[in-house]
XYZ file of C-alpha atoms in Angstrom:
701
model
C -11.031 -16.861 -2.801
C -10.167 -14.463 -0.029
C -12.963 -11.929 0.506
C -12.527 -8.710 2.457
C -15.563 -6.843 3.808
C -14.621 -3.575 5.448
C -17.887 -1.808 6.362
C -20.639 -3.211 8.535
C -24.166 -2.853 7.219
C -25.099 -0.512 10.022
C -22.538 2.075 8.947
C -22.423 1.767 5.185
C -21.678 5.014 3.454
C -21.674 6.174 -0.124
C -18.171 5.638 -1.433
C -18.777 7.510 -4.656
C -17.554 11.019 -3.933
C -17.629 13.947 -6.290
C -15.754 17.189 -6.588
C -15.891 19.675 -9.424
C -13.253 21.911 -10.931
C -13.552 25.233 -12.688
C -10.790 24.159 -15.053
C -12.444 22.849 -18.219
C -15.502 21.944 -16.158
C -13.956 18.624 -15.136
C -15.593 16.344 -12.600
C -13.772 13.868 -10.392
C -15.735 10.885 -9.094
C -14.504 8.280 -6.611
C -15.625 4.861 -7.828
C -13.853 2.655 -5.271
C -11.885 2.737 -2.023
C -9.738 -0.140 -0.802
C -8.781 -0.369 2.879
C -5.589 -1.949 4.112
C -2.181 -1.494 2.593
C 1.412 -2.193 3.369
C 1.834 -1.559 7.100
C 5.455 -0.767 7.889
C 5.258 -0.496 11.678
C 3.057 -1.778 14.504
C 3.247 -1.089 18.232
C 1.119 -0.787 21.380
C 1.285 1.311 24.519
C 0.827 0.015 28.078
C -2.909 0.706 27.945
C -3.486 -1.465 24.882
C -3.876 1.310 22.314
C -2.481 0.143 18.991
C -0.612 2.256 16.461
C 0.484 1.458 12.947
C 1.951 3.318 10.002
C 1.465 2.922 6.277
C 3.461 5.199 3.997
C 3.392 8.577 5.748
C 0.088 7.970 7.541
C -0.297 7.192 11.253
C -3.294 5.196 12.514
C -4.585 4.456 16.022
C -6.939 1.745 17.279
C -8.659 1.802 20.662
C -10.723 -1.372 20.066
C -7.947 -3.966 19.888
C -7.386 -3.386 16.188
C -10.946 -3.848 14.933
C -11.044 -0.325 13.481
C -8.484 2.402 12.953
C -8.544 6.194 12.935
C -6.145 8.250 10.886
C -4.005 10.606 12.959
C -1.839 13.459 11.794
C 1.539 12.615 10.319
C 4.840 14.321 11.181
C 5.667 14.614 7.458
C 3.515 15.197 4.398
C 5.847 13.386 2.010
C 5.512 9.726 1.068
C 7.873 7.835 3.323
C 7.757 4.806 5.595
C 7.388 5.790 9.247
C 8.734 3.632 12.033
C 6.671 3.981 15.227
C 7.583 3.302 18.850
C 5.262 3.780 21.848
C 6.796 4.594 25.233
C 5.729 5.519 28.758
C 7.810 7.543 31.187
C 8.074 7.186 34.985
C 4.878 9.214 35.390
C 2.966 6.836 33.093
C 2.694 9.553 30.466
C 2.463 8.026 27.003
C 4.309 9.199 23.934
C 4.479 8.000 20.350
C 7.703 8.377 18.414
C 8.246 8.243 14.672
C 11.437 7.896 12.670
C 11.040 9.855 9.460
C 13.125 12.112 7.276
C 16.291 11.392 9.281
C 14.798 12.753 12.497
C 12.876 11.613 15.555
C 9.366 12.996 15.929
C 7.300 12.900 19.106
C 3.629 13.248 19.962
C 2.019 13.077 23.393
C -1.570 13.440 22.188
C -1.853 10.323 19.989
C -0.766 12.038 16.816
C -2.743 15.264 16.940
C 0.446 17.334 17.134
C 4.016 16.310 16.300
C 7.279 18.006 17.157
C 10.857 17.198 16.318
C 12.526 15.572 19.322
C 15.716 17.412 20.236
C 16.834 15.130 23.038
C 19.384 13.384 20.816
C 20.937 16.567 19.447
C 23.357 16.766 22.364
C 24.931 13.495 21.228
C 24.813 13.358 17.450
C 22.981 14.733 14.428
C 19.570 13.177 14.063
C 20.445 11.788 10.626
C 22.886 9.457 12.407
C 20.038 7.684 14.193
C 20.192 3.947 13.546
C 17.360 2.618 15.699
C 14.757 3.476 18.313
C 13.488 0.933 20.849
C 10.831 0.943 23.562
C 11.503 -1.147 26.662
C 9.723 -2.093 29.867
C 9.055 0.431 32.614
C 8.995 3.441 30.341
C 12.575 3.525 29.120
C 13.208 4.673 25.562
C 16.461 3.600 23.901
C 18.165 4.978 20.812
C 21.125 3.729 18.816
C 23.101 6.519 17.154
C 26.264 6.487 15.100
C 29.202 8.220 16.740
C 32.619 9.101 15.334
C 34.136 5.654 15.959
C 31.374 3.418 17.263
C 27.652 3.247 18.011
C 26.099 4.594 21.188
C 23.171 3.070 23.055
C 21.322 5.955 24.703
C 18.518 5.858 27.261
C 15.725 8.294 28.083
C 13.416 8.055 31.096
C 11.385 11.136 30.211
C 10.018 10.279 26.779
C 12.933 11.560 24.755
C 13.445 14.935 26.424
C 16.946 13.987 27.631
C 19.221 10.971 27.116
C 22.197 9.444 28.863
C 24.751 6.973 27.486
C 24.357 3.297 28.397
C 27.020 1.524 26.316
C 28.970 1.563 23.054
C 28.972 -1.115 20.350
C 31.100 -1.753 17.265
C 28.068 -1.903 14.947
C 24.483 -0.671 15.061
C 21.987 -2.525 17.246
C 19.645 -4.944 15.511
C 17.274 -5.565 18.432
C 16.696 -4.771 22.094
C 14.627 -6.625 24.713
C 14.204 -5.760 28.394
C 13.282 -8.495 30.856
C 11.072 -8.141 33.984
C 14.224 -7.859 36.140
C 15.290 -4.778 34.100
C 18.057 -6.643 32.302
C 18.701 -5.541 28.710
C 19.475 -8.007 25.922
C 20.791 -6.475 22.728
C 22.062 -7.817 19.419
C 24.818 -5.976 17.588
C 27.922 -7.819 16.310
C 26.797 -10.533 18.776
C 24.303 -10.813 21.636
C 24.978 -9.045 24.925
C 23.401 -8.756 28.345
C 23.526 -5.222 29.721
C 23.493 -5.274 33.504
C 21.709 -2.546 35.531
C 25.237 -1.281 36.314
C 25.665 -0.902 32.517
C 28.247 -3.700 32.458
C 28.323 -5.560 29.120
C 28.279 -9.404 29.162
C 28.544 -11.372 25.852
C 26.033 -14.246 25.677
C 26.503 -15.652 22.137
C 25.359 -14.988 18.572
C 21.647 -15.444 19.144
C 18.865 -12.871 18.855
C 16.800 -12.516 22.016
C 13.133 -12.101 21.084
C 11.088 -12.286 24.287
C 11.433 -12.396 28.072
C 8.881 -13.171 30.781
C 8.381 -14.452 34.323
C 5.943 -17.330 34.789
C 4.994 -16.357 38.343
C 6.264 -14.255 41.214
C 9.818 -15.112 42.372
C 10.252 -17.569 39.493
C 13.363 -17.297 37.299
C 13.082 -14.869 34.419
C 12.964 -16.814 31.144
C 14.594 -15.512 27.993
C 13.869 -16.914 24.517
C 16.212 -16.477 21.592
C 16.684 -17.633 18.013
C 19.979 -18.901 16.601
C 20.456 -20.706 13.276
C 16.667 -20.838 12.911
C 16.355 -22.764 16.183
C 14.531 -21.621 19.356
C 16.493 -21.568 22.624
C 15.536 -20.738 26.225
C 17.573 -19.554 29.201
C 16.547 -19.180 32.849
C 19.909 -17.867 34.114
C 20.257 -14.605 32.185
C 21.808 -16.171 29.105
C 24.608 -18.024 30.852
C 23.220 -21.354 29.629
C 20.785 -22.077 26.807
C 18.483 -25.026 26.205
C 17.536 -26.129 22.695
C 13.726 -25.927 22.596
C 13.221 -27.384 19.110
C 12.220 -30.821 20.491
C 10.191 -32.481 17.718
C 10.278 -29.398 15.493
C 9.540 -30.578 11.938
C 9.601 -27.236 10.136
C 12.304 -27.510 7.470
C 11.434 -24.443 5.398
C 10.900 -20.833 6.276
C 12.467 -18.642 8.923
C 11.516 -18.252 12.587
C 11.232 -14.486 12.884
C 9.727 -14.124 16.358
C 8.453 -15.965 19.432
C 5.596 -14.752 21.632
C 4.567 -15.899 25.107
C 0.915 -15.773 26.171
C -0.447 -15.219 29.678
C -0.276 -18.957 30.435
C 3.427 -19.057 29.469
C 2.726 -21.004 26.277
C 5.210 -20.254 23.486
C 4.211 -19.378 19.908
C 6.783 -19.483 17.123
C 6.050 -17.595 13.898
C 7.678 -18.880 10.729
C 7.482 -17.128 7.371
C 8.560 -17.704 3.808
C 7.843 -15.844 0.577
C 4.094 -16.528 0.626
C 2.840 -17.642 4.042
C 3.253 -17.422 7.817
C 2.986 -20.555 9.932
C 2.130 -20.467 13.632
C 3.419 -23.172 16.012
C 2.600 -23.616 19.699
C 4.570 -25.181 22.558
C 2.448 -25.570 25.674
C 4.105 -24.603 28.930
C 5.964 -27.647 30.224
C 5.428 -29.637 27.019
C 8.091 -31.078 24.704
C 6.017 -31.160 21.526
C 5.318 -28.373 19.025
C 1.924 -28.244 17.303
C 1.135 -26.366 14.123
C -1.698 -23.960 14.934
C -2.304 -22.296 11.591
C -0.940 -21.789 8.104
C -1.802 -18.180 7.252
C -1.769 -17.165 3.582
C -0.137 -13.850 4.387
C 3.429 -12.800 5.166
C 3.479 -11.222 8.634
C 5.897 -8.384 9.323
C 5.407 -7.632 13.025
C 3.334 -9.630 15.514
C 2.455 -8.678 19.076
C 0.185 -9.861 21.885
C -1.979 -7.002 23.046
C -3.130 -6.305 26.581
C -6.302 -8.396 26.114
C -4.349 -11.432 24.898
C -5.217 -11.091 21.203
C -2.581 -11.487 18.502
C -2.161 -8.579 16.088
C -0.015 -8.760 12.945
C 0.998 -6.280 10.264
C 1.257 -7.303 6.603
C 1.502 -5.828 3.116
C -2.286 -6.162 3.053
C -3.105 -4.347 6.284
C -3.695 -5.641 9.817
C -4.755 -9.179 10.798
C -5.821 -10.182 14.297
C -6.591 -13.400 16.124
C -8.783 -13.778 19.211
C -8.207 -17.539 19.581
C -4.436 -17.876 20.027
C -3.634 -17.924 16.331
C -6.153 -20.510 15.171
C -8.084 -18.042 13.000
C -7.118 -14.644 11.633
C -9.375 -11.781 10.575
C -8.533 -8.847 8.342
C -9.152 -5.807 10.573
C -8.014 -2.861 8.473
C -11.181 -0.776 8.431
C -10.075 2.842 8.411
C -6.530 2.231 7.130
C -6.927 3.896 3.757
C -3.318 3.568 2.691
C -3.069 1.061 -0.115
C -0.709 2.413 -2.787
C -2.150 1.500 -6.166
C -0.027 1.108 -9.269
C -2.849 0.873 -11.801
C -6.600 0.460 -12.209
C -9.220 -0.356 -14.824
C -13.010 -0.201 -14.762
C -15.234 -2.557 -16.728
C -18.746 -4.003 -16.519
C -19.409 -2.346 -13.161
C -16.205 -3.798 -11.747
C -12.988 -2.074 -10.748
C -9.699 -3.988 -10.913
C -6.576 -2.611 -9.262
C -2.954 -3.621 -8.958
C -0.805 -2.512 -6.034
C 2.896 -1.790 -5.843
C 3.441 -4.920 -3.742
C 2.042 -7.248 -6.407
C -1.542 -7.744 -5.185
C -4.388 -7.794 -7.715
C -7.847 -7.006 -6.347
C -11.346 -6.553 -7.728
C -14.603 -5.007 -6.534
C -18.047 -4.804 -8.071
C -19.578 -2.991 -5.094
C -17.799 0.332 -5.315
C -15.217 -0.778 -2.763
C -17.636 -2.015 -0.077
C -16.132 -5.475 -0.525
C -13.031 -6.658 -2.344
C -11.786 -9.951 -3.766
C -8.097 -10.771 -3.974
C -7.576 -12.216 -7.446
C -6.325 -15.756 -7.944
C -2.997 -15.581 -9.762
C -1.044 -18.259 -11.672
C 0.241 -20.992 -9.305
C 3.810 -20.653 -8.107
C 4.054 -16.957 -8.920
C 4.244 -13.948 -6.652
C 5.029 -10.717 -8.480
C 6.936 -7.995 -6.717
C 4.827 -5.478 -8.615
C 1.979 -4.937 -11.062
C 3.215 -2.519 -13.713
C 0.087 -1.925 -15.806
C -3.484 -3.116 -16.280
C -5.568 -2.661 -19.412
C -9.065 -3.589 -20.505
C -9.161 -4.897 -24.066
C -11.979 -4.153 -26.504
C -13.243 -7.714 -25.963
C -13.475 -7.249 -22.183
C -10.352 -9.064 -21.029
C -8.062 -7.710 -18.329
C -4.380 -7.962 -19.217
C -1.718 -7.364 -16.572
C 1.931 -6.513 -17.165
C 3.763 -7.874 -14.113
C 7.261 -8.630 -12.905
C 6.435 -12.296 -13.571
C 5.293 -11.880 -17.173
C 1.886 -11.276 -18.744
C -1.317 -12.431 -17.070
C -4.774 -12.507 -18.608
C -8.209 -12.569 -16.950
C -11.379 -13.460 -18.820
C -13.679 -13.097 -15.787
C -13.391 -9.389 -14.936
C -10.233 -9.710 -12.877
C -11.203 -12.541 -10.509
C -8.807 -15.172 -11.919
C -5.645 -14.709 -13.972
C -3.695 -17.200 -16.050
C -0.182 -16.790 -17.410
C -0.108 -15.940 -21.098
C 1.953 -18.201 -23.335
C 5.183 -16.551 -24.500
C 6.677 -18.009 -27.668
C 10.476 -18.054 -28.046
C 10.990 -16.011 -24.880
C 10.930 -16.837 -21.168
C 8.589 -15.109 -18.736
C 10.281 -11.943 -17.540
C 9.417 -8.527 -16.115
C 6.933 -6.789 -18.394
C 6.688 -3.034 -17.885
C 3.880 -1.985 -20.242
C 1.045 -3.330 -22.379
C -1.349 -1.667 -24.844
C -4.048 -2.692 -27.314
C -3.040 -1.214 -30.677
C -5.929 -2.632 -32.737
C -8.909 -4.826 -31.772
C -7.387 -8.019 -30.353
C -3.837 -6.930 -31.271
C -1.646 -6.148 -28.270
C 1.962 -5.094 -27.743
C 4.011 -5.341 -24.553
C 7.522 -4.306 -23.526
C 9.683 -6.868 -21.731
C 13.274 -6.600 -20.571
C 14.768 -8.173 -23.699
C 12.005 -8.013 -26.293
C 8.992 -6.240 -27.714
C 6.146 -8.759 -27.597
C 2.971 -8.931 -29.656
C -0.288 -10.886 -29.434
C -2.882 -11.329 -32.183
C -5.438 -13.183 -30.048
C -6.350 -10.726 -27.309
C -3.394 -11.575 -25.098
C -3.590 -15.381 -24.955
C -0.306 -16.097 -26.749
C 2.626 -13.813 -27.448
C 5.569 -13.818 -29.850
C 8.660 -11.657 -30.261
C 8.179 -8.603 -32.473
C 11.672 -7.227 -31.830
C 14.485 -8.855 -29.860
C 16.194 -5.602 -28.839
C 16.213 -4.367 -25.240
C 12.916 -2.856 -24.059
C 13.688 -2.800 -20.345
C 11.485 -0.218 -18.635
C 9.961 0.831 -21.954
C 6.360 1.995 -22.394
C 4.046 1.320 -25.333
C 0.978 3.339 -26.384
C -1.548 3.222 -29.196
C -1.587 6.089 -31.697
C -4.269 5.287 -34.311
C -5.023 2.950 -37.234
C -2.811 0.165 -35.971
C 0.132 2.454 -35.210
C 1.920 2.679 -31.872
C 4.860 4.359 -30.172
C 7.347 3.009 -27.646
C 9.420 5.197 -25.338
C 12.776 3.563 -24.638
C 16.237 4.515 -23.435
C 17.195 4.642 -27.133
C 14.546 7.251 -27.892
C 10.944 7.259 -29.066
C 10.175 4.448 -31.506
C 7.274 4.197 -33.952
C 5.729 1.041 -35.366
C 2.573 -0.510 -36.734
C 0.876 -3.876 -36.699
C 3.045 -5.063 -39.603
C 5.900 -7.462 -38.968
C 8.747 -4.920 -39.210
C 10.376 -3.838 -35.923
C 9.626 -0.260 -34.828
C 12.010 2.454 -35.967
C 13.453 5.456 -34.127
C 11.150 8.450 -34.450
C 13.247 10.812 -32.353
C 15.999 10.620 -29.762
C 14.954 13.935 -28.221
C 11.993 12.600 -26.201
C 12.562 11.939 -22.490
C 12.586 8.391 -21.218
C 9.413 7.425 -19.364
C 5.789 6.542 -19.932
C 4.195 7.528 -23.217
C 0.713 8.317 -24.525
C -0.729 9.591 -27.782
C -3.796 11.714 -28.474
C -6.425 11.222 -31.147
C -4.751 13.948 -33.244
C -1.436 12.101 -33.195
C 0.339 14.279 -30.617
C 2.758 12.070 -28.687
C 3.689 12.678 -25.049
C 6.306 11.093 -22.827
C 6.762 11.831 -19.143
C 9.372 10.838 -16.604
C 12.033 12.061 -14.210
C 14.634 14.016 -16.143
C 17.856 15.932 -15.400
C 17.491 19.426 -14.058
C 19.039 21.504 -11.316
C 21.821 19.414 -9.705
C 20.402 17.450 -6.807
C 16.836 17.635 -8.083
C 15.020 15.499 -10.599
C 11.969 17.328 -11.913
C 9.286 15.594 -13.920
C 9.661 16.402 -17.613
C 6.828 16.147 -20.128
C 7.984 15.924 -23.747
C 5.499 16.647 -26.525
C 5.787 16.131 -30.265
C 3.124 17.260 -32.742
C 3.428 15.630 -36.139
C 6.925 16.189 -37.534
C 7.656 19.198 -35.357
C 10.659 19.156 -33.049
C 9.806 17.856 -29.563
C 9.370 20.394 -26.790
C 9.919 19.883 -23.053
C 7.695 21.100 -20.220
C 8.717 20.876 -16.557
C 5.954 19.586 -14.275
C 6.077 20.522 -10.573
C 7.365 17.859 -8.186
C 8.046 18.422 -4.518
C 11.019 16.271 -3.549
C 14.548 15.472 -4.663
C 13.525 11.874 -5.272
C 10.217 10.095 -5.453
C 8.789 6.651 -4.878
C 5.926 7.428 -7.255
C 6.192 6.411 -10.922
C 5.215 9.098 -13.387
C 2.371 8.341 -15.801
C 0.894 10.280 -18.687
C -2.563 9.988 -20.251
C -4.408 11.911 -22.953
C -7.922 13.330 -22.974
C -10.556 13.932 -25.625
C -9.240 17.461 -26.330
C -5.728 16.075 -27.063
C -4.498 17.366 -23.702
C -2.140 15.450 -21.423
C -2.484 14.478 -17.759
C 0.652 13.817 -15.697
C 0.955 12.712 -12.067
C 3.794 13.594 -9.727
C 4.250 13.488 -5.981
C 3.036 17.113 -6.001
C -0.299 16.361 -7.659
C -2.140 15.631 -10.903
C -1.526 18.123 -13.716
C -3.256 18.952 -16.985
C -1.414 20.430 -19.974
C -3.492 21.484 -22.981
C -2.200 20.600 -26.433
C -1.212 24.181 -27.224
C 0.016 25.300 -23.822
C 3.204 24.925 -21.811
C 1.591 25.829 -18.486
C 0.663 22.872 -16.215
C -2.661 23.269 -14.389
C -3.007 21.379 -11.103
C -6.085 19.242 -10.478
C -6.576 18.962 -6.751
C -7.524 15.596 -5.269
C -8.068 16.497 -1.606
C -5.891 14.538 0.841
C -4.647 12.225 -1.909
C -1.392 11.558 -3.758
C -1.925 10.423 -7.338
C 0.080 7.314 -8.251
C -1.492 6.415 -11.604
C -3.329 8.114 -14.443
C -4.604 6.367 -17.564
C -6.929 7.016 -20.513
C -9.872 4.785 -19.663
C -12.151 5.675 -22.578
C -13.161 8.636 -24.693
C -13.674 11.580 -22.368
C -12.659 9.694 -19.198
C -9.394 9.437 -17.280
C -8.952 6.871 -14.516
C -6.834 7.814 -11.493
C -5.444 5.691 -8.652
C -3.887 7.037 -5.472
C -1.472 6.253 -2.667
C -4.334 6.038 -0.178
C -6.400 3.398 -1.915
C -8.834 5.565 -3.879
C -9.851 4.980 -7.496
C -11.382 7.911 -9.365
C -12.672 8.748 -12.815
C -12.016 12.198 -14.200
C -14.630 13.301 -16.718
C -12.775 15.509 -19.179
C -15.701 16.268 -21.500
C -16.416 19.988 -21.799
C -20.164 19.699 -21.144
C -19.951 18.486 -17.582
C -20.197 20.841 -14.638
C -21.527 20.839 -11.128
C -21.272 17.880 -8.793
C -22.279 17.236 -5.223
C -23.502 20.844 -4.795
C -26.495 19.964 -7.017
C -27.657 17.085 -4.803
C -29.893 17.317 -1.731
C -29.800 13.625 -0.802
C -29.199 10.076 -2.063
C -30.809 7.226 -0.136
C -30.469 4.454 0.674
C -26.788 3.878 0.074
C -25.976 1.290 -0.955
C -29.230 0.578 -2.747
C -30.828 -2.831 -3.200
C -34.286 -2.468 -4.753
C -34.517 1.297 -5.287
C -32.692 4.581 -4.753
C -34.258 8.010 -4.230
C -32.356 11.023 -5.531
C -33.328 14.573 -4.579
C -31.761 17.416 -6.579
C -31.745 21.153 -5.885
C -33.344 21.869 -9.271
C -36.068 20.210 -11.375
C -34.885 16.913 -12.796
C -36.782 16.471 -16.044
C -35.340 13.764 -18.301
C -32.878 11.390 -16.624
C -30.752 8.337 -17.425
C -28.797 5.743 -15.429
C -25.432 4.745 -16.920
C -22.724 2.322 -15.833
C -19.020 3.086 -15.653
C -18.656 2.768 -19.429
C -21.549 5.001 -20.356
C -23.974 2.200 -21.168
C -27.563 3.320 -20.527
C -29.163 0.981 -17.972
C -32.422 2.886 -17.344
C -34.084 6.171 -18.289
C -37.206 8.182 -17.579
C -38.652 11.605 -16.730
C -39.626 13.307 -13.484
C -43.139 14.723 -13.234
C -43.413 18.430 -14.062
C -40.929 20.429 -12.039
C -40.337 17.681 -9.506
C -36.794 17.567 -8.105
C -37.223 14.080 -6.606
C -37.150 10.747 -8.407
C -37.096 7.128 -7.197
C -35.341 4.688 -9.497
C -35.898 0.915 -9.334
C -32.562 -0.940 -9.114
C -33.709 -4.590 -8.885
C -32.433 -5.303 -12.407
C -29.019 -3.696 -11.869
C -26.004 -5.785 -10.957
C -23.885 -4.833 -7.958
C -21.627 -1.930 -8.833
C -21.267 1.817 -9.295
C -23.758 3.741 -11.463
C -24.314 7.371 -12.363
C -27.680 9.140 -12.357
C -27.566 11.796 -15.102
C -29.863 14.718 -15.747
C -29.496 18.061 -17.485
C -30.182 21.593 -16.315
C -29.670 24.734 -18.419
C -27.662 22.700 -20.926
C -25.263 21.347 -18.278
C -25.050 17.681 -17.340
C -25.465 16.814 -13.664
C -24.023 13.496 -12.491
C -24.850 11.701 -9.256
C -22.921 8.466 -8.557
C -24.515 5.752 -6.420
C -23.853 2.151 -5.428
C -25.991 -0.964 -5.858
C -25.234 -4.022 -3.703
C -26.965 -7.361 -4.099
């Protein structure tokens, strides 16, 4: 099992974070934080500073990738940034980002960004088709013109550009050799002479260029038909460098050359990346490592270390690829699709199909073992059943875990093949329903085996429990209602919007999703139906014309609804049509779910998992606490409040009382023994003037 430990003991901090709201006295508590995430871009400047991007966040590392610091982003919307680091003739460094159809520039490592106007003289910024950094400070841009594509060059960090050449299609790649020669790939490969003359050199993609020693020929490596080639005469002739290459599967996506002129070929497939080495002067390739991660970008930094970006953060190697370490501490961008909390453990599913689990409040994480031969493109929903199982609806079918999310097995589907499953819910103890592309599925044994309850189309549908064995399903055909009997569900109304659904204890049914509105915009629409009344629609604020964030809806103990959009998390009371925003500072909510009575669980785009206490008796928060130490705790934790403590209790994430006692007299300090508590997140609870005070803390064994 792959373990990830992100915080050294010397700098452990309390990951449980609280914030209170005046609205309905609700308290938000962070119960886990996962570092890493899908890194979309990786680059380095000439001084060895590393930069990467994940969603709309920019990160910088000044310690060869061991730790990362979040910088400011040019945009506050969720989008993938492409980063390029450049240096001009005065050795001034600049970082460029491609986002929102424009080029953004920062010369202070991301503290301030400005839109680069250097390209405006040539073409509108939304015609930009690529940005490339080259040797000796040159910055190159490929833009779409009226009839062809222009390769532009800037020697002053994007302030001004001149035209280098034109190409029939957009550039795929650009490499500059030590002798200033450019090698580009468009409709075919070209060498661009210093005079700007264009020389065709074949169909291959040039990936790296170097000079072994002074006055030696400049070597150029390329890839064609998944075969490595090398040229020492500027691409005029090419030598097949495959030699005894035995790799039959996977794709060579890049080649790197170390300081001793040894070549490293990186090969990837759907699940792994394999590293091969060809020693300088040798004719035999050796497999160095089989890495259980799919690398996106790989570079050799100034100190000779390898650094790679993945969908799980950054990995680095200090020994020429023989061993790789996850070095994503500080990259808090891990977009989560869903989350559940159970038995002091938190299980999460990410948009890229990774299932993870922590029982230390996020101080360490385990990547779950999934059924062999499967790799889902997404986790659509996670639930905790009344018997303690974790059931996952995935693009590869239904998976079940009986060990708190550490290992999953594929559920048996009767009379239907495994297919994308979009939603799952427990309707009665041990009785589950799930929506698949071509069927409504049901299980009577806590998710182990499934049969077809209705063979109609349920693609993208959502199922939710109502009460007493009844459930609703939101589909493209309308809102359906059913029960645990054998009859297929029937249409309840066709007036409810397509999207996720939830039902309150009183029987009020909600659906939420992107609906039609002002042309060109797609606001989030919450539909609500009370009993047999006609459904009503409520527009929930959303900030963009389109969104990468799925809309979810959950219900609270007061029959209210909670809806997430890219603009925030909103609460709508059962008898109101006015959405109230719940602020989660510096976060974008990607998931909201009814975890248990009086509790909502929230997951975010930046790797945070929170619980929202929606009971009316809770108030206060971190303002009531003087100190909590040590954190994490092992044998004991001392909590100092700003008011007398009196009677207190320790509860786990599900409200189970683990310890209780009383402080002496008017004492505001209490030390609680934690030797008998398992690793996980707990809450110290006391009461003052009739109001509950909650202090989360972490125990690590």
